[in-house]
Structure formats: C-alpha cells, structure tokens
Amino acid sequence: MNIVWFNGPSQEKLINTLPPQECEIGCNYIQTRRPVHYVCAYDRPVVDSIQIDPSIGYYTIPENAHLPHWKPIMDPLTAGINSGLLAVILATQLSISPIYIIGCDWGLSEASVFIYDRVSLRKYTNSMKRVLNKLANKNPIYVINDHLPDVDVPVITTLDFLTNTYK
C-alpha cells in the first residue's frame, strides 16, 4: 500500500498504529513522527530546517533543490501548492497507485501536527483543490478521514480503510 502523509490532526489515528507500508511519502517534518521513504517540503524555511537522514529521499520545488540532498519535482502543477500536494505529485511520478492520503483535513481544521511558521494558515486553496482533481483524473486517490474534508476525491473512513484494505 502507498501512503501520503499530510500534516492534519486526523493523521493521529494512524500515525503510530499503521504498519509500515510499501511506500510512504510525507511532508515537512513527518520523519520526526514516522519512518518514511520520502519527504517533500515546499517552503524554503522548512527545507532549510529539516535534519537530513541519508536513508530518506528528499524532494522540493525547483527553486529549493540547489540545497544538498534535495531533488526537484519537475511538474508545472507545483506552482502555488503546498507540501502535501507536492508529496502527491511525487507519488504520481513514482507511478504509485492507488494513493491513500492520511491527514488531509482541508476545510475541517487549519491546525497542523507540527509547530512552525507557515506562510499561510490556510491549508489549501481552490487552486490546490483543482490540482488534486487533475492528479485524481489520472491516478486513483483516496483520502482517509472520519469526517468529510473539502476534497472532490473519494473519502474512506479509518475503519473502512483498515478493514477493507487488509483483507
């Protein structure tokens, strides 16, 4: 199974209980909470502050990729998005399918599990919703959440995800 970890509080239900998966991509400081294969960060201050672990692949937007250990994600959709969507783009580029997003709380909460200075408190914009929809048109993408975040992709409850995915 292939997981993309966003920073929303809803990730708390699975962050410590979900067994390690085939491929896990997280954003920002995810490696401080869970072992992952890849980390994506959009904002330069975050990229600058992440402690590099040589066993993890690090990806960012081209403007930040000149820093050691960081590789660029080359895709026109990266303009004006966030770290979570950057992780979804990476998953699509790695041909990972289906993609399960955990911690996407768009429209439900502006909170993040990490304390850091963000450029904006808003977790997403309508433009970001359109990017997620474009990605979902070519890749099966599901959001795992017990509520209904503001997304136009299928939402699966935590129980349904755990029950139906591991059969």
Short mmCIF file of N, CA and C in Angstrom, two decimals:
data_model
loop_
_atom_site.label_atom_id
_atom_site.label_comp_id
_atom_site.label_asym_id
_atom_site.label_seq_id
_atom_site.Cartn_x
_atom_site.Cartn_y
_atom_site.Cartn_z
N MET A 1 0.84 -1.18 0.00
CA MET A 1 0.00 0.00 0.00
C MET A 1 0.88 1.24 0.00
N ASN A 2 0.38 2.29 -0.58
CA ASN A 2 1.15 3.52 -0.75
C ASN A 2 0.45 4.67 -0.04
N ILE A 3 1.15 5.29 0.89
CA ILE A 3 0.57 6.31 1.75
C ILE A 3 1.26 7.64 1.52
N VAL A 4 0.45 8.70 1.49
CA VAL A 4 0.97 10.07 1.52
C VAL A 4 0.44 10.69 2.82
N TRP A 5 1.36 11.13 3.66
CA TRP A 5 1.02 11.74 4.95
C TRP A 5 0.96 13.25 4.82
N PHE A 6 -0.23 13.84 5.03
CA PHE A 6 -0.39 15.28 5.18
C PHE A 6 -0.21 15.61 6.66
N ASN A 7 -0.26 16.89 7.01
CA ASN A 7 0.02 17.34 8.38
C ASN A 7 -1.20 17.56 9.26
N GLY A 8 -2.39 17.22 8.78
CA GLY A 8 -3.60 17.46 9.56
C GLY A 8 -3.71 16.56 10.77
N PRO A 9 -4.43 17.03 11.80
CA PRO A 9 -4.59 16.27 13.03
C PRO A 9 -5.25 14.90 12.84
N SER A 10 -5.98 14.69 11.78
CA SER A 10 -6.63 13.39 11.59
C SER A 10 -5.62 12.27 11.38
N GLN A 11 -4.36 12.60 11.11
CA GLN A 11 -3.34 11.56 10.96
C GLN A 11 -3.09 10.83 12.28
N GLU A 12 -3.47 11.44 13.40
CA GLU A 12 -3.19 10.88 14.72
C GLU A 12 -3.76 9.47 14.89
N LYS A 13 -4.87 9.16 14.21
CA LYS A 13 -5.48 7.84 14.37
C LYS A 13 -4.61 6.73 13.79
N LEU A 14 -3.72 7.05 12.86
CA LEU A 14 -2.96 6.00 12.18
C LEU A 14 -1.45 6.15 12.27
N ILE A 15 -0.95 7.30 12.67
CA ILE A 15 0.48 7.59 12.60
C ILE A 15 1.32 6.57 13.39
N ASN A 16 0.81 6.11 14.51
CA ASN A 16 1.57 5.17 15.34
C ASN A 16 1.07 3.74 15.26
N THR A 17 -0.05 3.51 14.58
CA THR A 17 -0.63 2.17 14.57
C THR A 17 -0.59 1.49 13.21
N LEU A 18 -0.53 2.24 12.14
CA LEU A 18 -0.49 1.64 10.80
C LEU A 18 0.86 0.97 10.60
N PRO A 19 0.88 -0.31 10.23
CA PRO A 19 2.17 -0.97 9.99
C PRO A 19 2.92 -0.29 8.84
N PRO A 20 4.24 -0.43 8.78
CA PRO A 20 5.00 0.16 7.67
C PRO A 20 4.45 -0.34 6.33
N GLN A 21 4.43 0.56 5.36
CA GLN A 21 3.85 0.25 4.06
C GLN A 21 4.91 0.21 2.97
N GLU A 22 4.52 -0.27 1.81
CA GLU A 22 5.41 -0.41 0.66
C GLU A 22 6.12 0.90 0.32
N CYS A 23 5.36 1.98 0.31
CA CYS A 23 5.95 3.29 0.05
C CYS A 23 5.19 4.32 0.87
N GLU A 24 5.94 5.13 1.63
CA GLU A 24 5.34 6.20 2.42
C GLU A 24 6.06 7.49 2.11
N ILE A 25 5.25 8.48 1.77
CA ILE A 25 5.75 9.82 1.46
C ILE A 25 5.08 10.77 2.43
N GLY A 26 5.84 11.61 3.05
CA GLY A 26 5.26 12.56 3.99
C GLY A 26 5.75 13.96 3.72
N CYS A 27 5.09 14.90 4.36
CA CYS A 27 5.51 16.28 4.13
C CYS A 27 6.08 16.90 5.40
N ASN A 28 6.96 17.84 5.14
CA ASN A 28 7.61 18.63 6.16
C ASN A 28 8.36 17.76 7.18
N TYR A 29 7.94 17.76 8.42
CA TYR A 29 8.71 17.11 9.48
C TYR A 29 8.22 15.70 9.79
N ILE A 30 7.58 15.04 8.87
CA ILE A 30 6.98 13.72 9.10
C ILE A 30 8.00 12.73 9.67
N GLN A 31 9.24 12.81 9.26
CA GLN A 31 10.24 11.82 9.71
C GLN A 31 10.48 11.89 11.21
N THR A 32 10.06 12.96 11.86
CA THR A 32 10.19 13.03 13.32
C THR A 32 9.08 12.25 14.01
N ARG A 33 8.05 11.86 13.27
CA ARG A 33 6.91 11.14 13.84
C ARG A 33 6.77 9.72 13.33
N ARG A 34 7.29 9.48 12.10
CA ARG A 34 7.10 8.17 11.49
C ARG A 34 8.18 7.93 10.44
N PRO A 35 8.71 6.72 10.37
CA PRO A 35 9.66 6.42 9.30
C PRO A 35 8.96 6.47 7.94
N VAL A 36 9.55 7.16 7.00
CA VAL A 36 9.00 7.26 5.64
C VAL A 36 10.13 7.03 4.64
N HIS A 37 9.76 6.82 3.40
CA HIS A 37 10.74 6.64 2.34
C HIS A 37 11.15 7.97 1.71
N TYR A 38 10.19 8.91 1.67
CA TYR A 38 10.43 10.21 1.03
C TYR A 38 9.80 11.31 1.87
N VAL A 39 10.45 12.48 1.85
CA VAL A 39 9.93 13.68 2.49
C VAL A 39 9.83 14.76 1.42
N CYS A 40 8.69 15.47 1.40
CA CYS A 40 8.51 16.61 0.50
C CYS A 40 8.28 17.86 1.33
N ALA A 41 8.95 18.93 0.95
CA ALA A 41 8.75 20.22 1.62
C ALA A 41 8.71 21.31 0.56
N TYR A 42 7.77 22.21 0.69
CA TYR A 42 7.56 23.26 -0.30
C TYR A 42 8.27 24.56 0.10
N ASP A 43 8.11 24.96 1.36
CA ASP A 43 8.61 26.26 1.82
C ASP A 43 10.09 26.20 2.16
N ARG A 44 10.84 27.21 1.72
CA ARG A 44 12.28 27.25 1.92
C ARG A 44 12.69 27.17 3.40
N PRO A 45 12.03 27.88 4.32
CA PRO A 45 12.45 27.75 5.72
C PRO A 45 12.32 26.32 6.25
N VAL A 46 11.31 25.61 5.79
CA VAL A 46 11.14 24.22 6.22
C VAL A 46 12.25 23.36 5.62
N VAL A 47 12.52 23.54 4.33
CA VAL A 47 13.59 22.79 3.67
C VAL A 47 14.91 23.02 4.41
N ASP A 48 15.18 24.26 4.77
CA ASP A 48 16.42 24.60 5.48
C ASP A 48 16.52 23.93 6.85
N SER A 49 15.40 23.69 7.50
CA SER A 49 15.44 23.23 8.89
C SER A 49 15.31 21.71 9.06
N ILE A 50 15.01 20.99 8.02
CA ILE A 50 14.85 19.54 8.15
C ILE A 50 16.21 18.87 8.31
N GLN A 51 16.30 17.99 9.29
CA GLN A 51 17.51 17.21 9.51
C GLN A 51 17.55 16.07 8.49
N ILE A 52 18.61 16.00 7.71
CA ILE A 52 18.72 15.01 6.64
C ILE A 52 19.08 13.64 7.20
N ASP A 53 18.34 12.64 6.74
CA ASP A 53 18.62 11.24 7.06
C ASP A 53 18.98 10.58 5.72
N PRO A 54 20.18 10.05 5.57
CA PRO A 54 20.61 9.52 4.26
C PRO A 54 19.76 8.37 3.73
N SER A 55 18.94 7.75 4.57
CA SER A 55 18.09 6.66 4.11
C SER A 55 16.77 7.15 3.50
N ILE A 56 16.53 8.46 3.54
CA ILE A 56 15.28 9.05 3.05
C ILE A 56 15.57 9.89 1.81
N GLY A 57 14.66 9.86 0.84
CA GLY A 57 14.76 10.73 -0.33
C GLY A 57 14.03 12.04 -0.03
N TYR A 58 14.65 13.17 -0.39
CA TYR A 58 14.09 14.49 -0.10
C TYR A 58 13.77 15.21 -1.40
N TYR A 59 12.53 15.77 -1.48
CA TYR A 59 12.07 16.44 -2.70
C TYR A 59 11.45 17.78 -2.35
N THR A 60 11.64 18.72 -3.28
CA THR A 60 11.10 20.06 -3.10
C THR A 60 10.83 20.67 -4.47
N ILE A 61 10.44 21.94 -4.47
CA ILE A 61 10.24 22.64 -5.73
C ILE A 61 11.61 23.02 -6.31
N PRO A 62 11.69 23.24 -7.61
CA PRO A 62 13.00 23.52 -8.23
C PRO A 62 13.78 24.66 -7.59
N GLU A 63 13.11 25.69 -7.11
CA GLU A 63 13.82 26.83 -6.51
C GLU A 63 14.62 26.45 -5.27
N ASN A 64 14.20 25.40 -4.58
CA ASN A 64 14.88 24.98 -3.35
C ASN A 64 15.82 23.80 -3.55
N ALA A 65 15.84 23.25 -4.74
CA ALA A 65 16.55 21.98 -4.97
C ALA A 65 18.06 22.14 -5.08
N HIS A 66 18.57 23.35 -5.03
CA HIS A 66 20.03 23.53 -5.08
C HIS A 66 20.68 23.18 -3.74
N LEU A 67 19.86 23.00 -2.72
CA LEU A 67 20.39 22.64 -1.41
C LEU A 67 20.82 21.17 -1.42
N PRO A 68 21.87 20.84 -0.68
CA PRO A 68 22.35 19.45 -0.65
C PRO A 68 21.24 18.48 -0.24
N HIS A 69 21.20 17.34 -0.89
CA HIS A 69 20.28 16.23 -0.61
C HIS A 69 18.86 16.44 -1.12
N TRP A 70 18.54 17.61 -1.64
CA TRP A 70 17.18 17.87 -2.10
C TRP A 70 17.11 17.75 -3.61
N LYS A 71 16.11 16.99 -4.09
CA LYS A 71 15.89 16.81 -5.52
C LYS A 71 14.65 17.59 -5.92
N PRO A 72 14.64 18.12 -7.15
CA PRO A 72 13.47 18.89 -7.58
C PRO A 72 12.35 17.98 -8.09
N ILE A 73 11.14 18.39 -7.86
CA ILE A 73 9.99 17.76 -8.51
C ILE A 73 9.65 18.66 -9.69
N MET A 74 9.86 18.11 -10.87
CA MET A 74 9.64 18.88 -12.10
C MET A 74 8.23 18.59 -12.59
N ASP A 75 7.36 19.54 -12.41
CA ASP A 75 5.98 19.41 -12.86
C ASP A 75 5.36 20.79 -12.84
N PRO A 76 4.65 21.18 -13.90
CA PRO A 76 4.04 22.51 -13.91
C PRO A 76 2.99 22.70 -12.81
N LEU A 77 2.49 21.64 -12.24
CA LEU A 77 1.48 21.75 -11.19
C LEU A 77 2.05 22.20 -9.84
N THR A 78 3.37 22.28 -9.71
CA THR A 78 3.96 22.63 -8.41
C THR A 78 3.81 24.10 -8.04
N ALA A 79 3.47 24.95 -8.98
CA ALA A 79 3.35 26.38 -8.68
C ALA A 79 2.19 26.65 -7.73
N GLY A 80 2.48 27.28 -6.61
CA GLY A 80 1.44 27.73 -5.69
C GLY A 80 0.71 26.64 -4.93
N ILE A 81 1.34 25.50 -4.72
CA ILE A 81 0.66 24.45 -3.96
C ILE A 81 1.24 24.38 -2.55
N ASN A 82 1.20 23.22 -1.92
CA ASN A 82 1.77 23.05 -0.59
C ASN A 82 2.55 21.74 -0.54
N SER A 83 3.15 21.46 0.59
CA SER A 83 3.99 20.27 0.73
C SER A 83 3.20 18.98 0.54
N GLY A 84 1.97 18.94 1.02
CA GLY A 84 1.15 17.74 0.87
C GLY A 84 0.89 17.41 -0.59
N LEU A 85 0.51 18.42 -1.36
CA LEU A 85 0.28 18.18 -2.80
C LEU A 85 1.58 17.84 -3.51
N LEU A 86 2.67 18.41 -3.06
CA LEU A 86 3.98 18.06 -3.63
C LEU A 86 4.23 16.56 -3.43
N ALA A 87 3.86 16.05 -2.27
CA ALA A 87 4.02 14.62 -1.99
C ALA A 87 3.11 13.78 -2.90
N VAL A 88 1.91 14.26 -3.17
CA VAL A 88 1.01 13.53 -4.07
C VAL A 88 1.58 13.53 -5.49
N ILE A 89 2.12 14.66 -5.92
CA ILE A 89 2.75 14.71 -7.25
C ILE A 89 3.90 13.72 -7.32
N LEU A 90 4.73 13.67 -6.27
CA LEU A 90 5.82 12.70 -6.26
C LEU A 90 5.28 11.27 -6.36
N ALA A 91 4.23 10.97 -5.63
CA ALA A 91 3.64 9.63 -5.69
C ALA A 91 3.20 9.30 -7.12
N THR A 92 2.60 10.27 -7.80
CA THR A 92 2.18 10.01 -9.19
C THR A 92 3.39 9.83 -10.10
N GLN A 93 4.45 10.57 -9.85
CA GLN A 93 5.66 10.43 -10.68
C GLN A 93 6.37 9.10 -10.43
N LEU A 94 6.22 8.57 -9.24
CA LEU A 94 6.80 7.26 -8.92
C LEU A 94 5.90 6.12 -9.40
N SER A 95 4.79 6.48 -10.04
CA SER A 95 3.80 5.52 -10.54
C SER A 95 3.23 4.66 -9.42
N ILE A 96 3.01 5.29 -8.31
CA ILE A 96 2.43 4.60 -7.17
C ILE A 96 0.91 4.71 -7.27
N SER A 97 0.24 3.56 -7.21
CA SER A 97 -1.20 3.57 -7.37
C SER A 97 -1.79 2.38 -6.64
N PRO A 98 -2.88 2.53 -5.93
CA PRO A 98 -3.57 3.77 -5.63
C PRO A 98 -2.82 4.55 -4.55
N ILE A 99 -3.22 5.79 -4.39
CA ILE A 99 -2.61 6.68 -3.40
C ILE A 99 -3.63 6.93 -2.29
N TYR A 100 -3.22 6.64 -1.07
CA TYR A 100 -4.06 6.91 0.10
C TYR A 100 -3.46 8.09 0.86
N ILE A 101 -4.24 9.14 1.02
CA ILE A 101 -3.78 10.33 1.74
C ILE A 101 -4.34 10.30 3.16
N ILE A 102 -3.45 10.40 4.12
CA ILE A 102 -3.83 10.44 5.53
C ILE A 102 -3.42 11.81 6.10
N GLY A 103 -4.32 12.42 6.86
CA GLY A 103 -4.01 13.72 7.46
C GLY A 103 -4.45 14.90 6.61
N CYS A 104 -5.29 14.67 5.61
CA CYS A 104 -5.83 15.77 4.80
C CYS A 104 -7.10 16.25 5.48
N ASP A 105 -7.02 17.40 6.12
CA ASP A 105 -8.15 17.96 6.86
C ASP A 105 -8.64 19.26 6.24
N TRP A 106 -8.53 19.37 4.93
CA TRP A 106 -8.94 20.59 4.23
C TRP A 106 -10.40 20.91 4.56
N GLY A 107 -10.62 22.13 4.98
CA GLY A 107 -11.97 22.58 5.31
C GLY A 107 -12.45 22.14 6.68
N LEU A 108 -11.70 21.29 7.35
CA LEU A 108 -12.08 20.81 8.68
C LEU A 108 -11.27 21.48 9.77
N SER A 109 -10.00 21.74 9.49
CA SER A 109 -9.10 22.28 10.50
C SER A 109 -7.94 23.01 9.82
N GLU A 110 -7.52 24.09 10.41
CA GLU A 110 -6.31 24.78 9.94
C GLU A 110 -5.11 24.36 10.78
N ALA A 111 -5.33 23.46 11.72
CA ALA A 111 -4.26 23.01 12.60
C ALA A 111 -3.30 22.09 11.86
N SER A 112 -2.07 22.07 12.34
CA SER A 112 -1.05 21.17 11.84
C SER A 112 -0.48 20.42 13.03
N VAL A 113 -0.04 19.18 12.79
CA VAL A 113 0.58 18.43 13.88
C VAL A 113 1.97 18.96 14.19
N PHE A 114 2.50 19.83 13.33
CA PHE A 114 3.82 20.42 13.55
C PHE A 114 3.68 21.90 13.88
N ILE A 115 4.51 22.37 14.77
CA ILE A 115 4.55 23.78 15.13
C ILE A 115 5.67 24.42 14.32
N TYR A 116 5.33 25.30 13.43
CA TYR A 116 6.33 26.02 12.64
C TYR A 116 5.66 27.22 11.98
N ASP A 117 6.47 28.18 11.57
CA ASP A 117 5.94 29.36 10.90
C ASP A 117 5.57 28.98 9.47
N ARG A 118 4.29 29.05 9.18
CA ARG A 118 3.83 28.77 7.83
C ARG A 118 3.59 30.08 7.12
N VAL A 119 3.73 30.04 5.81
CA VAL A 119 3.48 31.23 5.01
C VAL A 119 2.02 31.63 5.14
N SER A 120 1.12 30.66 5.18
CA SER A 120 -0.30 30.91 5.30
C SER A 120 -0.89 29.92 6.30
N LEU A 121 -1.87 30.36 7.07
CA LEU A 121 -2.54 29.44 7.97
C LEU A 121 -3.51 28.55 7.22
N ARG A 122 -4.00 29.01 6.08
CA ARG A 122 -4.94 28.22 5.31
C ARG A 122 -4.24 27.01 4.72
N LYS A 123 -4.84 25.84 4.88
CA LYS A 123 -4.23 24.59 4.44
C LYS A 123 -4.30 24.39 2.93
N TYR A 124 -5.25 25.07 2.27
CA TYR A 124 -5.44 24.83 0.84
C TYR A 124 -6.20 26.00 0.22
N THR A 125 -6.21 26.01 -1.09
CA THR A 125 -6.95 27.00 -1.86
C THR A 125 -7.79 26.24 -2.90
N ASN A 126 -8.67 26.96 -3.57
CA ASN A 126 -9.44 26.33 -4.65
C ASN A 126 -8.51 25.83 -5.75
N SER A 127 -7.44 26.56 -5.99
CA SER A 127 -6.45 26.14 -6.98
C SER A 127 -5.83 24.80 -6.59
N MET A 128 -5.54 24.62 -5.31
CA MET A 128 -4.97 23.36 -4.85
C MET A 128 -5.98 22.22 -5.00
N LYS A 129 -7.27 22.52 -4.76
CA LYS A 129 -8.30 21.50 -4.98
C LYS A 129 -8.31 21.07 -6.44
N ARG A 130 -8.15 22.03 -7.35
CA ARG A 130 -8.12 21.70 -8.78
C ARG A 130 -6.91 20.84 -9.12
N VAL A 131 -5.76 21.11 -8.50
CA VAL A 131 -4.57 20.29 -8.73
C VAL A 131 -4.83 18.85 -8.26
N LEU A 132 -5.41 18.70 -7.07
CA LEU A 132 -5.72 17.36 -6.57
C LEU A 132 -6.67 16.65 -7.53
N ASN A 133 -7.66 17.37 -8.05
CA ASN A 133 -8.60 16.77 -9.01
C ASN A 133 -7.90 16.34 -10.29
N LYS A 134 -6.99 17.18 -10.79
CA LYS A 134 -6.23 16.81 -12.00
C LYS A 134 -5.42 15.54 -11.77
N LEU A 135 -4.77 15.47 -10.62
CA LEU A 135 -3.99 14.28 -10.29
C LEU A 135 -4.88 13.05 -10.16
N ALA A 136 -6.07 13.24 -9.58
CA ALA A 136 -7.00 12.13 -9.39
C ALA A 136 -7.64 11.67 -10.69
N ASN A 137 -7.65 12.52 -11.71
CA ASN A 137 -8.18 12.11 -13.01
C ASN A 137 -7.31 11.05 -13.66
N LYS A 138 -6.03 10.99 -13.28
CA LYS A 138 -5.10 10.05 -13.89
C LYS A 138 -4.66 8.95 -12.93
N ASN A 139 -4.95 9.11 -11.63
CA ASN A 139 -4.49 8.18 -10.60
C ASN A 139 -5.61 7.98 -9.58
N PRO A 140 -5.83 6.75 -9.13
CA PRO A 140 -6.80 6.58 -8.05
C PRO A 140 -6.25 7.16 -6.75
N ILE A 141 -6.95 8.16 -6.22
CA ILE A 141 -6.53 8.83 -4.99
C ILE A 141 -7.70 8.80 -4.01
N TYR A 142 -7.40 8.43 -2.77
CA TYR A 142 -8.41 8.35 -1.72
C TYR A 142 -7.90 9.11 -0.50
N VAL A 143 -8.80 9.80 0.17
CA VAL A 143 -8.47 10.47 1.42
C VAL A 143 -9.06 9.64 2.56
N ILE A 144 -8.25 9.38 3.57
CA ILE A 144 -8.70 8.63 4.75
C ILE A 144 -9.04 9.66 5.82
N ASN A 145 -10.32 9.72 6.20
CA ASN A 145 -10.74 10.69 7.19
C ASN A 145 -12.12 10.27 7.70
N ASP A 146 -12.37 10.44 8.98
CA ASP A 146 -13.66 10.09 9.55
C ASP A 146 -14.69 11.20 9.41
N HIS A 147 -14.28 12.30 8.84
CA HIS A 147 -15.19 13.42 8.53
C HIS A 147 -15.10 13.66 7.03
N LEU A 148 -15.74 14.70 6.55
CA LEU A 148 -15.72 14.97 5.11
C LEU A 148 -14.90 16.22 4.82
N PRO A 149 -13.62 16.04 4.51
CA PRO A 149 -12.80 17.20 4.14
C PRO A 149 -13.28 17.77 2.80
N ASP A 150 -12.85 18.97 2.51
CA ASP A 150 -13.25 19.68 1.30
C ASP A 150 -12.39 19.20 0.13
N VAL A 151 -12.67 17.99 -0.34
CA VAL A 151 -11.97 17.40 -1.47
C VAL A 151 -13.00 16.78 -2.40
N ASP A 152 -12.63 16.65 -3.66
CA ASP A 152 -13.52 16.04 -4.65
C ASP A 152 -13.03 14.66 -5.06
N VAL A 153 -12.34 13.98 -4.14
CA VAL A 153 -11.89 12.60 -4.36
C VAL A 153 -12.61 11.75 -3.31
N PRO A 154 -12.66 10.44 -3.51
CA PRO A 154 -13.35 9.60 -2.53
C PRO A 154 -12.72 9.69 -1.14
N VAL A 155 -13.58 9.74 -0.13
CA VAL A 155 -13.15 9.75 1.27
C VAL A 155 -13.53 8.41 1.89
N ILE A 156 -12.59 7.78 2.56
CA ILE A 156 -12.79 6.49 3.20
C ILE A 156 -12.59 6.68 4.70
N THR A 157 -13.48 6.13 5.51
CA THR A 157 -13.29 6.24 6.96
C THR A 157 -12.09 5.39 7.38
N THR A 158 -11.56 5.70 8.54
CA THR A 158 -10.41 4.95 9.06
C THR A 158 -10.76 3.47 9.20
N LEU A 159 -11.94 3.18 9.73
CA LEU A 159 -12.35 1.79 9.91
C LEU A 159 -12.47 1.07 8.57
N ASP A 160 -13.12 1.70 7.59
CA ASP A 160 -13.25 1.08 6.26
C ASP A 160 -11.88 0.87 5.63
N PHE A 161 -10.99 1.83 5.80
CA PHE A 161 -9.64 1.71 5.26
C PHE A 161 -8.92 0.51 5.86
N LEU A 162 -8.96 0.40 7.18
CA LEU A 162 -8.26 -0.69 7.84
C LEU A 162 -8.93 -2.04 7.57
N THR A 163 -10.24 -2.07 7.54
CA THR A 163 -10.98 -3.31 7.34
C THR A 163 -10.88 -3.82 5.91
N ASN A 164 -11.08 -2.93 4.94
CA ASN A 164 -11.13 -3.37 3.54
C ASN A 164 -9.78 -3.44 2.87
N THR A 165 -8.81 -2.69 3.34
CA THR A 165 -7.51 -2.68 2.69
C THR A 165 -6.67 -3.89 3.08
N TYR A 166 -6.88 -4.40 4.28
CA TYR A 166 -6.05 -5.51 4.74
C TYR A 166 -6.70 -6.88 4.58
N LYS A 167 -7.80 -6.97 3.85
CA LYS A 167 -8.45 -8.28 3.63
C LYS A 167 -7.60 -9.16 2.79
#
